[in-house]
Coordinates of N, CA, C and O in Angstrom, one line a residue:
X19 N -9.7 -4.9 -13.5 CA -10.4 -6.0 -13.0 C -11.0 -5.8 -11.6 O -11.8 -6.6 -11.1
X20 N -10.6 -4.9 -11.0 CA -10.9 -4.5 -9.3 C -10.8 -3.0 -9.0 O -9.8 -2.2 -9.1
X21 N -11.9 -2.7 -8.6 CA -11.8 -1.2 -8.1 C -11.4 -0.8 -7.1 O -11.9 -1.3 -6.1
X22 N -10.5 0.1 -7.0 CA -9.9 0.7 -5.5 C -10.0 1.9 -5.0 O -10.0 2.8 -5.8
X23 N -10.2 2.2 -3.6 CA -10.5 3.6 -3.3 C -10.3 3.9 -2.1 O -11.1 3.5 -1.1
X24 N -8.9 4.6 -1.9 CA -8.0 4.5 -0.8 C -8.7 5.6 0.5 O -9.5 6.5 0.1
X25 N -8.7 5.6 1.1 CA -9.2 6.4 2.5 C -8.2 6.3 3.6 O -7.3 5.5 3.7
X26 N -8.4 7.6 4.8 CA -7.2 7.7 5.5 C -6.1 8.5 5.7 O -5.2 8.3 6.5
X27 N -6.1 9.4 4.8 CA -4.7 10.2 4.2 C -5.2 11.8 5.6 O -6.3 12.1 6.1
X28 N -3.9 12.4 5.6 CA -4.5 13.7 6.4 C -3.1 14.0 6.9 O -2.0 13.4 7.1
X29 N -3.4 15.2 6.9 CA -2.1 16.4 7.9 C -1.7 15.5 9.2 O -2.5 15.0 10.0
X30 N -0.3 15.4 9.4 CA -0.2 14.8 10.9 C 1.2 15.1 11.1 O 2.0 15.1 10.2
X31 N 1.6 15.3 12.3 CA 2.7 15.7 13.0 C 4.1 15.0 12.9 O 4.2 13.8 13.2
X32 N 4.8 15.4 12.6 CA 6.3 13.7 12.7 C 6.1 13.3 13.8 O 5.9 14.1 14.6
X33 N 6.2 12.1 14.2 CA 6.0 11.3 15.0 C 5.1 11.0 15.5 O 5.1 10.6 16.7
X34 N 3.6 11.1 14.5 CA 2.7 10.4 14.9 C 2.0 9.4 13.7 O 2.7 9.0 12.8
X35 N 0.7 9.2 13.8 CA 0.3 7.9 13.1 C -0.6 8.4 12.2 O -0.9 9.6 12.1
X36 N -1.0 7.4 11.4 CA -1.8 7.4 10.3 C -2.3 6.0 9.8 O -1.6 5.0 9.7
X37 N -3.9 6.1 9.6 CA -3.9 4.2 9.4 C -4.6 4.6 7.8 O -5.5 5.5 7.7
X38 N -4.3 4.0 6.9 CA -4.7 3.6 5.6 C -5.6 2.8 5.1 O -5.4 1.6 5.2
X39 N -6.6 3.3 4.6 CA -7.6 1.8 4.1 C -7.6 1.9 2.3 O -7.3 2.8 1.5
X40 N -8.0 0.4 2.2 CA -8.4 0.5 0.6 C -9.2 -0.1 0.4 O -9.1 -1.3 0.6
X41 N -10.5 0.3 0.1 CA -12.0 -0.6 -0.2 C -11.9 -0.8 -1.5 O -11.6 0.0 -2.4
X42 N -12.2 -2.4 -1.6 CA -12.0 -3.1 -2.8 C -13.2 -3.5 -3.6 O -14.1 -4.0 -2.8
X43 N -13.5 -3.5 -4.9 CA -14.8 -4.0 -5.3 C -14.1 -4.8 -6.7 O -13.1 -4.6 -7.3
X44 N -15.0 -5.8 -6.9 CA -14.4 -6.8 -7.9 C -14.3 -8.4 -7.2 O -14.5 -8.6 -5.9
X45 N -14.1 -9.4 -8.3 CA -14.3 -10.8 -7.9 C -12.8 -11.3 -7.6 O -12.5 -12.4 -7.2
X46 N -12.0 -9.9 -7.8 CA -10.4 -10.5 -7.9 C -9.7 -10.4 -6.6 O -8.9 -11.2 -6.1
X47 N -10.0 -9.6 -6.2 CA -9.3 -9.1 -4.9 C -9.0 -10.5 -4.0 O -7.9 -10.9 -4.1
X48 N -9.7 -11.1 -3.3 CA -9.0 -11.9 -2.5 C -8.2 -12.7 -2.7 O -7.7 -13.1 -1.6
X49 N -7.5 -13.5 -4.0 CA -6.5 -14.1 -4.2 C -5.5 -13.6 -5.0 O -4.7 -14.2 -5.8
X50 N -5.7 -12.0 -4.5 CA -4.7 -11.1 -5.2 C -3.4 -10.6 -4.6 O -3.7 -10.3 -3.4
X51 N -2.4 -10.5 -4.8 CA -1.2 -9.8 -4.0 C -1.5 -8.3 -4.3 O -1.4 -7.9 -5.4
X52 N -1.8 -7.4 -3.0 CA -1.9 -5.8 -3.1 C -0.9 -5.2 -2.9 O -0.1 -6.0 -2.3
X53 N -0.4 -4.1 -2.9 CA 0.7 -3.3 -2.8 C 0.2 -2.1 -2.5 O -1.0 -1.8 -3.0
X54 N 1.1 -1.0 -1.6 CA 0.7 0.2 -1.5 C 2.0 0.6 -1.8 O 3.1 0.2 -1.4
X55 N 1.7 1.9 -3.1 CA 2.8 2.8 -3.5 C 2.8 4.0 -3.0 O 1.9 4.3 -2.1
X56 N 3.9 5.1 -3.5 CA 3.3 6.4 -2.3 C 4.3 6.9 -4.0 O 5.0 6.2 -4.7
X57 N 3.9 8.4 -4.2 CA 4.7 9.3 -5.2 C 4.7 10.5 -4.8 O 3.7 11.2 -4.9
X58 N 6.2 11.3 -4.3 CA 6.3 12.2 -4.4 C 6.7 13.3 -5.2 O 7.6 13.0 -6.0
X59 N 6.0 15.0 -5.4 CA 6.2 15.5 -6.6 C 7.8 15.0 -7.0 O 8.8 14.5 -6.3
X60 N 7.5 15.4 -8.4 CA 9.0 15.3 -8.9 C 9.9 14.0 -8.7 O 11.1 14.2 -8.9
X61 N 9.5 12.7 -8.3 CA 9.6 11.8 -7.9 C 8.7 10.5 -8.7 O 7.6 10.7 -9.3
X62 N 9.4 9.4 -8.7 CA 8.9 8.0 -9.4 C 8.0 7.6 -8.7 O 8.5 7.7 -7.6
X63 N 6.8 7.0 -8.5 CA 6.3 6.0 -7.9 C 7.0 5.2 -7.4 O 7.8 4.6 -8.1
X64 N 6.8 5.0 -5.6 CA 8.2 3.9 -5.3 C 7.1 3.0 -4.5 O 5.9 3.4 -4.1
X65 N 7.6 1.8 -4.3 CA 6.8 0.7 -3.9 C 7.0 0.8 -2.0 O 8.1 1.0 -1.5
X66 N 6.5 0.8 -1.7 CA 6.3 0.6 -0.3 C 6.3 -0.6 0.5 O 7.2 -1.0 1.2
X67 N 5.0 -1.2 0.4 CA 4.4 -2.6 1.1 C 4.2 -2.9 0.0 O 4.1 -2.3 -1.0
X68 N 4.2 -4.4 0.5 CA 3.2 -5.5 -0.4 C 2.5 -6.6 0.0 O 3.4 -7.3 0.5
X69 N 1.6 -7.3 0.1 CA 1.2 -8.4 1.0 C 0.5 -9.5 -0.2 O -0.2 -9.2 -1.1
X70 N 0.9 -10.7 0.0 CA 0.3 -11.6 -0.6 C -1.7 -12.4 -0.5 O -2.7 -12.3 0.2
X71 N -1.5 -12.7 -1.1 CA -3.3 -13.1 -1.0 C -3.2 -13.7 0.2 O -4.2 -13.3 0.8
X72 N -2.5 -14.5 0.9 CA -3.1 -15.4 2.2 C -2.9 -14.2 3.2 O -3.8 -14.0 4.1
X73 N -1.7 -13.3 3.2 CA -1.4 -12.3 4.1 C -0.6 -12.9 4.6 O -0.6 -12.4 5.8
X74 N 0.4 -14.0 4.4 CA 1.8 -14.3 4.9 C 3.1 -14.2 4.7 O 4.1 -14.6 5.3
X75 N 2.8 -13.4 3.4 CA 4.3 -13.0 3.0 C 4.2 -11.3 2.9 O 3.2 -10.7 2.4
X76 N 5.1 -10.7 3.2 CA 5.4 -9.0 3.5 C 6.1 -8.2 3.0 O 6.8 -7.8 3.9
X77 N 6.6 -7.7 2.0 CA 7.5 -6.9 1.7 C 7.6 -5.7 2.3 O 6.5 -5.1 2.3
X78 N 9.0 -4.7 3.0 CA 8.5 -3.1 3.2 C 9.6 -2.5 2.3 O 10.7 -3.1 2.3
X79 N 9.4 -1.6 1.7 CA 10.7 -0.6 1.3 C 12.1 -0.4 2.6 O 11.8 0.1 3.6
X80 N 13.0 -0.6 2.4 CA 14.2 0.1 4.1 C 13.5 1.2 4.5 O 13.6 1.4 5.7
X81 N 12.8 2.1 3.6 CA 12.8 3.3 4.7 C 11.9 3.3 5.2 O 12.1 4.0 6.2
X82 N 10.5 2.6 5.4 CA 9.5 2.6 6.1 C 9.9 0.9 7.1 O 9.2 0.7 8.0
X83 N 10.7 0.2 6.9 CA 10.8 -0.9 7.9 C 10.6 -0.7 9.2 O 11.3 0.2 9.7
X84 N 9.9 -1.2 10.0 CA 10.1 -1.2 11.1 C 8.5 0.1 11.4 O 7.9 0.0 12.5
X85 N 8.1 0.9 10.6 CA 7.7 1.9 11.0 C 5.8 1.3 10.0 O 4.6 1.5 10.2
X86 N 6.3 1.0 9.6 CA 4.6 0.2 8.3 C 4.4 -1.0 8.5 O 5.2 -1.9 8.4
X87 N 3.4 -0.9 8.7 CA 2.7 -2.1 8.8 C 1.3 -2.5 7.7 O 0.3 -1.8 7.6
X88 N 1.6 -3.6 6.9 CA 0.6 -3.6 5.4 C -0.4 -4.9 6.4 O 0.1 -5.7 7.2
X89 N -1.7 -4.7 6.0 CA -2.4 -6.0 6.4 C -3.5 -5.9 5.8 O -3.7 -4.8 5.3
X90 N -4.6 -7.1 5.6 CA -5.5 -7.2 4.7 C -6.5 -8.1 5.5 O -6.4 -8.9 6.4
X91 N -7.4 -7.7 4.8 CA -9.0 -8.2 5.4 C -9.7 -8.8 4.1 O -10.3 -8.0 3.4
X92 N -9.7 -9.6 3.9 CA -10.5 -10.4 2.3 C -11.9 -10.4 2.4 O -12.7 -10.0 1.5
X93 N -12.5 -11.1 4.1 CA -13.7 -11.1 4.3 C -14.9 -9.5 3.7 O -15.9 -9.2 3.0
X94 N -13.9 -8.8 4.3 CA -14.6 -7.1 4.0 C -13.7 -6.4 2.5 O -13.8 -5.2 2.0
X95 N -12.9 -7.3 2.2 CA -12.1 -6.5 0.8 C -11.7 -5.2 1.2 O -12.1 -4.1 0.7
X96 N -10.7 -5.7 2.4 CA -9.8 -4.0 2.4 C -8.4 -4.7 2.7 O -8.1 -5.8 3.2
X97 N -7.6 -3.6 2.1 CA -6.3 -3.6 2.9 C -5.6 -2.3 3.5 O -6.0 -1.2 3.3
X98 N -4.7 -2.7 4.2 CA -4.9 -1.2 5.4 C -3.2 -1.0 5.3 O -2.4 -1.9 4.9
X99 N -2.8 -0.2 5.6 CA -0.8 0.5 5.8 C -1.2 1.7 7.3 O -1.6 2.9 7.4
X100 N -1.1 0.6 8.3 CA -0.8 1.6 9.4 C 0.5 1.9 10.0 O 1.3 1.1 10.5
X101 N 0.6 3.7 9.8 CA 2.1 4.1 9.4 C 2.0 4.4 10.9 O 0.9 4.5 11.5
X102 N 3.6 4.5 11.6 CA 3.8 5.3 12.6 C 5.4 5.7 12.7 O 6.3 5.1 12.2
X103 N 5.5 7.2 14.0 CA 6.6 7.1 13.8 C 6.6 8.1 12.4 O 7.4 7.8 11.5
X104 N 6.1 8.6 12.3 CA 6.1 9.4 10.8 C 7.2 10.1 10.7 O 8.0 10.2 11.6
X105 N 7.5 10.7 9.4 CA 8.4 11.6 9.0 C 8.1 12.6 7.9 O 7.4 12.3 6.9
X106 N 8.7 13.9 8.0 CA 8.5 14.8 7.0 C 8.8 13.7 5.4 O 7.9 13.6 4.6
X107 N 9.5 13.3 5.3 CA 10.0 12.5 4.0 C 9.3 11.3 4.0 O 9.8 10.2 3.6
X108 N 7.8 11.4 4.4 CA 6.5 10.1 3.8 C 5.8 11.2 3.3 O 5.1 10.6 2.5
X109 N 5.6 12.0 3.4 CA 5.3 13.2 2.8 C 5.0 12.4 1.2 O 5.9 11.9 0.4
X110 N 3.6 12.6 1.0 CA 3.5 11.9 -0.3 C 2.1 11.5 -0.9 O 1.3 11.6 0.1
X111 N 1.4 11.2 -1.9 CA 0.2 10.3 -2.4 C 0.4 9.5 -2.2 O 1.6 9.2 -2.5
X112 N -0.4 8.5 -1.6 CA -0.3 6.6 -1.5 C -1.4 6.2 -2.2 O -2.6 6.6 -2.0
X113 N -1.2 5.5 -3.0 CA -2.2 4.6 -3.4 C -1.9 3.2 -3.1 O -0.9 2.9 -2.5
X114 N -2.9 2.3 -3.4 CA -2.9 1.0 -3.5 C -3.3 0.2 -4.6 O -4.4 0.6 -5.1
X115 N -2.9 -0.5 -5.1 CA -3.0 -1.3 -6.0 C -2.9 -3.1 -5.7 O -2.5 -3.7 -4.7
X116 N -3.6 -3.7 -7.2 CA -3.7 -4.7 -7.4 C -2.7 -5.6 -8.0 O -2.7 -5.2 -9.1
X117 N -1.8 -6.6 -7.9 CA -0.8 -7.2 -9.2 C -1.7 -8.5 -9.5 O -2.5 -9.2 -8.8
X118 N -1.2 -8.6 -11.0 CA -1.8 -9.6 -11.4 C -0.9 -10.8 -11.1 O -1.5 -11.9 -10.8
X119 N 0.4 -10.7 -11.0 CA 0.9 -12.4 -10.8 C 1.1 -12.3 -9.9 O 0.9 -11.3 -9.3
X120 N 1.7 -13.8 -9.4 CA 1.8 -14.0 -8.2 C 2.6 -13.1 -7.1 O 3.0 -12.0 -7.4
X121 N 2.8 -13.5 -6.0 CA 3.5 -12.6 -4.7 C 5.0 -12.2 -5.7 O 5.1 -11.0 -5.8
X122 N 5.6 -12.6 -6.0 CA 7.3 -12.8 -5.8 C 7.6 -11.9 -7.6 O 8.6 -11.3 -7.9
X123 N 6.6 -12.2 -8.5 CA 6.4 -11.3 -9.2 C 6.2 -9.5 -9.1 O 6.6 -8.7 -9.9
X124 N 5.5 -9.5 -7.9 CA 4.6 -8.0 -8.2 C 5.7 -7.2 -7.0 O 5.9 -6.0 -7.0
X125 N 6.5 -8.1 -6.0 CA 7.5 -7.6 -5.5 C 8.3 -6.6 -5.7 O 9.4 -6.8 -6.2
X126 N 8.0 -4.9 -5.5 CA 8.8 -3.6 -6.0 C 9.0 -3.8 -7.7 O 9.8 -3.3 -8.5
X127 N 7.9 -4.6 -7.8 CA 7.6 -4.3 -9.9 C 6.0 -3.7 -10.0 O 4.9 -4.2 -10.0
X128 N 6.3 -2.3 -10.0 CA 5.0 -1.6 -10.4 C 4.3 -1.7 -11.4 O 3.1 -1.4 -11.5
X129 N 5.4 -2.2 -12.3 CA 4.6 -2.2 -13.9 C 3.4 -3.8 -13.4 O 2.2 -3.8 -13.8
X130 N 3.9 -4.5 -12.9 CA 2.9 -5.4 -12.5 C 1.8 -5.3 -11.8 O 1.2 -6.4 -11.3
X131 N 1.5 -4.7 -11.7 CA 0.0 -3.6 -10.9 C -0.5 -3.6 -11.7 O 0.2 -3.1 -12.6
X132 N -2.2 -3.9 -12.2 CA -2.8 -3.3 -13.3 C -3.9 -2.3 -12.9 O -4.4 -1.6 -13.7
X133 N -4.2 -2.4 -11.8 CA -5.5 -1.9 -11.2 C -4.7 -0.9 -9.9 O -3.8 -1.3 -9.1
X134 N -5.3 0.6 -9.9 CA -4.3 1.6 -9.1 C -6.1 2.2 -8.7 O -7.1 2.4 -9.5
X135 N -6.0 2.5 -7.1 CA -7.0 3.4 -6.7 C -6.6 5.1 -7.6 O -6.0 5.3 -8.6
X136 N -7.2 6.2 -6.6 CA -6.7 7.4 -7.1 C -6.0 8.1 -6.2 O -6.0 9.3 -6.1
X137 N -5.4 7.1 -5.3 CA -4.6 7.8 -4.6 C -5.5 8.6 -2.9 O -6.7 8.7 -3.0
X138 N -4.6 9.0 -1.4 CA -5.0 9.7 -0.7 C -3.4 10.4 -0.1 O -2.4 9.9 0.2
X139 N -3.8 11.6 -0.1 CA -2.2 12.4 0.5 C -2.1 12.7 1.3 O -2.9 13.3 1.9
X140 N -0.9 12.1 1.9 CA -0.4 11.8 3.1 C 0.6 13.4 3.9 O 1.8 13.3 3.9
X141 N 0.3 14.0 4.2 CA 1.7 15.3 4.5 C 1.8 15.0 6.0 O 0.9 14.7 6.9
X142 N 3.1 15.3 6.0 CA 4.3 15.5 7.8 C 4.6 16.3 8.0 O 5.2 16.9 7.1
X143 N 4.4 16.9 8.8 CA 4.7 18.3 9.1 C 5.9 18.2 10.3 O 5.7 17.2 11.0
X144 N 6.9 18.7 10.6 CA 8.0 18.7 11.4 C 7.8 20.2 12.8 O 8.6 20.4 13.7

């Protein structure tokens, strides 16, 4: 129902930054709850951020707390994961995605995501 197409990904140092975009096309996006996933080889898709349609509710994974920041722009249909503080172990694909129910639904439930960009890769170098 919404097209995604993540930008931002690149080689960067541990302990520095990275800012994330997702350009959105479709009529759905702004009263949608987005999530950004990240998958490493050999590894599940794990949920990361998540932000609700108004942008007042936040979920982070423990291991990026404190270090991610998820935020959204409706007017321009983006949403953005500005990482800092990096680590070899974000080392990863992130995508972003759409959920179809509400916030408290799509909460670290991937299968609730129907709409996935194609991903941008993120590497840490130590």
């Amino acid at each position: 129902q919404v097209q995604l197409e993540e930008s931002g990904g690149g080689l960067v140092q541990a302990g520095g930054s990275l800012r994330l975009s997702c350009a959105a096309s479709g009529r759905t996006f702004s009263r949608s709850t987005m999530g950004w996933f990240r998958q490493a080889p050999g590894k599940e898709r794990e949920s990361v951020a998540t932000i609700s349609w108004t942008g007042e509710m936040t979920f982070y994974a423990d291991s990026v707390k404190g270090r991610f920041t998820i935020s959204r722009e409706n007017t321009r249909n983006m949403v953005h994961l500005q990482m800092n503080s990096l680590k070899p172990e974000d080392t990863a694909a992130y995508y972003c995605a759409v959920c179809g129910g509400i916030y408290y639904e799509c909460v670290s439930r991937k299968e609730n995501f129907g709409s996935w960009g194609l991903g941008t890769q993120v590497t840490v170098s130590s």
